[in-house]
Every structure is written in structure tokens, then in C-alpha cells.
Amino acid sequence: FAAAGGTPQINNAIPGMGLPVIAGGLILIGAGIAQLGVTGDLLRVTIGLLTMLSGFEIFYAAMETAILVTGLLSAITLGLGALGAYLLVAGSVPLIEPEDETL
């Protein structure tokens, strides 16, 4: 819960964001970093990266209102999710084994 302690300092440095936005972003970034530090499983690493990126998107969306930037961040999120799904599926598919020739 260190995010709750750092929220007022960030609110003073960047006025206008609001305490709920800052706290939500910090909690998501912290949860994503904790998830990345705890596990090496591919699914959990992908979820940790998506969680951390979501926290960053909350911060960035509060500061920047351009639609193009929001679209690019969404494309990055979709790409990361698709890459994680591909790597999960590619790791579970068995390699093709040579056929046994029996007469």
C-alpha cells in the first residue's frame, strides 16, 4: 500500500489528475510489477505486463486527451495480448513426430 503514501506527492506535482486516478494507476502499476517479480509462468507474465500497462494508460489518459495516442496505446495492449496468447498456444502444441513405418 505504498501507492497510498505516494499519491499526495504526485497530486502536488501534477495538479488536476485527482487522487482516485493517481491511486488507481499506482496500484495497477505496483500489482503488475509484483506479478512480474513473483512468477516466470508465461500466462502470469503476460497478465502482469497488461496490468502494468493498464496503470500507465490510466496516468497517460488523464494527462493526454488526443485520440490518436489512445488508439496507439490500445493497439499496443491488443498486440501484447495477442503475442501472449500466441506464445501460450505455440508452447503447448507438440512437435510433429516422424511416422512409424510398420509393415
Tab-separated table of C-alpha atoms in Angstrom:
chain	number	residue	atom	x	y	z
A	1	PHE	CA	0.000	0.000	0.000
A	2	ALA	CA	2.893	2.328	-0.713
A	3	ALA	CA	0.777	3.759	-3.524
A	4	ALA	CA	-1.467	5.426	-0.975
A	5	GLY	CA	1.543	7.135	0.579
A	6	GLY	CA	2.858	8.481	-2.715
A	7	THR	CA	-0.478	9.729	-4.023
A	8	PRO	CA	-0.490	13.187	-2.364
A	9	GLN	CA	3.044	13.960	-3.583
A	10	ILE	CA	2.108	13.119	-7.171
A	11	ASN	CA	-1.086	15.148	-6.818
A	12	ASN	CA	1.022	18.162	-5.781
A	13	ALA	CA	3.453	17.632	-8.679
A	14	ILE	CA	0.735	17.102	-11.316
A	15	PRO	CA	-2.375	19.003	-10.232
A	16	GLY	CA	-5.722	18.214	-11.782
A	17	MET	CA	-5.427	14.434	-12.036
A	18	GLY	CA	-7.288	13.654	-8.831
A	19	LEU	CA	-6.451	11.264	-6.051
A	20	PRO	CA	-8.556	8.312	-7.325
A	21	VAL	CA	-6.845	8.390	-10.733
A	22	ILE	CA	-3.377	8.568	-9.204
A	23	ALA	CA	-4.086	5.856	-6.630
A	24	GLY	CA	-5.654	3.556	-9.227
A	25	GLY	CA	-2.752	3.953	-11.623
A	26	LEU	CA	-0.138	3.392	-8.925
A	27	ILE	CA	-1.934	0.327	-7.579
A	28	LEU	CA	-2.157	-1.229	-11.053
A	29	ILE	CA	1.485	-0.487	-11.848
A	30	GLY	CA	2.563	-1.894	-8.482
A	31	ALA	CA	0.435	-5.012	-8.900
A	32	GLY	CA	1.874	-5.580	-12.372
A	33	ILE	CA	5.451	-5.223	-11.138
A	34	ALA	CA	4.724	-7.570	-8.227
A	35	GLN	CA	3.223	-10.119	-10.620
A	36	LEU	CA	6.290	-9.908	-12.863
A	37	GLY	CA	8.641	-10.327	-9.918
A	38	VAL	CA	6.906	-13.339	-8.410
A	39	THR	CA	6.422	-15.703	-11.327
A	40	GLY	CA	8.018	-16.889	-14.513
A	41	ASP	CA	4.906	-18.543	-15.959
A	42	LEU	CA	4.097	-17.170	-19.407
A	43	LEU	CA	0.410	-16.536	-18.713
A	44	ARG	CA	1.112	-14.708	-15.463
A	45	VAL	CA	3.905	-12.664	-17.047
A	46	THR	CA	1.533	-11.596	-19.820
A	47	ILE	CA	-1.129	-10.653	-17.279
A	48	GLY	CA	1.476	-8.745	-15.251
A	49	LEU	CA	2.589	-6.781	-18.317
A	50	LEU	CA	-1.009	-5.999	-19.245
A	51	THR	CA	-1.751	-4.880	-15.680
A	52	MET	CA	1.290	-2.623	-15.580
A	53	LEU	CA	0.432	-1.171	-18.982
A	54	SER	CA	-3.135	-0.508	-17.821
A	55	GLY	CA	-1.834	1.507	-14.879
A	56	PHE	CA	0.349	3.547	-17.224
A	57	GLU	CA	-2.614	4.085	-19.546
A	58	ILE	CA	-4.664	5.472	-16.654
A	59	PHE	CA	-1.948	8.029	-15.913
A	60	TYR	CA	-1.420	8.911	-19.543
A	61	ALA	CA	-5.125	9.195	-20.368
A	62	ALA	CA	-5.561	11.681	-17.519
A	63	MET	CA	-2.811	13.898	-18.953
A	64	GLU	CA	-3.251	13.478	-22.713
A	65	THR	CA	-6.608	13.755	-24.476
A	66	ALA	CA	-5.518	13.001	-28.052
A	67	ILE	CA	-7.479	10.203	-29.665
A	68	LEU	CA	-4.511	9.004	-31.739
A	69	VAL	CA	-2.424	8.357	-28.628
A	70	THR	CA	-5.300	6.448	-27.054
A	71	GLY	CA	-5.611	4.361	-30.208
A	72	LEU	CA	-1.888	3.596	-30.245
A	73	LEU	CA	-1.957	2.537	-26.598
A	74	SER	CA	-4.935	0.293	-27.370
A	75	ALA	CA	-3.038	-1.232	-30.300
A	76	ILE	CA	-0.074	-1.937	-28.025
A	77	THR	CA	-2.375	-3.587	-25.481
A	78	LEU	CA	-4.042	-5.736	-28.147
A	79	GLY	CA	-0.665	-6.661	-29.618
A	80	LEU	CA	0.705	-7.673	-26.231
A	81	GLY	CA	-2.376	-9.788	-25.544
A	82	ALA	CA	-2.175	-11.445	-28.964
A	83	LEU	CA	1.543	-12.125	-28.546
A	84	GLY	CA	0.979	-13.685	-25.130
A	85	ALA	CA	-1.838	-15.854	-26.491
A	86	TYR	CA	0.300	-16.951	-29.444
A	87	LEU	CA	3.220	-17.876	-27.207
A	88	LEU	CA	0.917	-19.847	-24.911
A	89	VAL	CA	-0.553	-21.800	-27.812
A	90	ALA	CA	2.803	-22.282	-29.545
A	91	GLY	CA	4.308	-23.687	-26.362
A	92	SER	CA	1.526	-26.234	-25.883
A	93	VAL	CA	1.419	-27.665	-29.415
A	94	PRO	CA	3.539	-30.816	-29.690
A	95	LEU	CA	6.127	-31.025	-32.410
A	96	ILE	CA	5.339	-33.253	-35.381
A	97	GLU	CA	6.943	-36.616	-34.848
A	98	PRO	CA	8.040	-38.836	-37.731
A	99	GLU	CA	5.590	-41.551	-38.622
A	100	ASP	CA	6.379	-45.087	-37.571
A	101	GLU	CA	6.673	-47.379	-40.542
A	102	THR	CA	5.256	-50.755	-39.675
A	103	LEU	CA	4.732	-53.477	-42.206
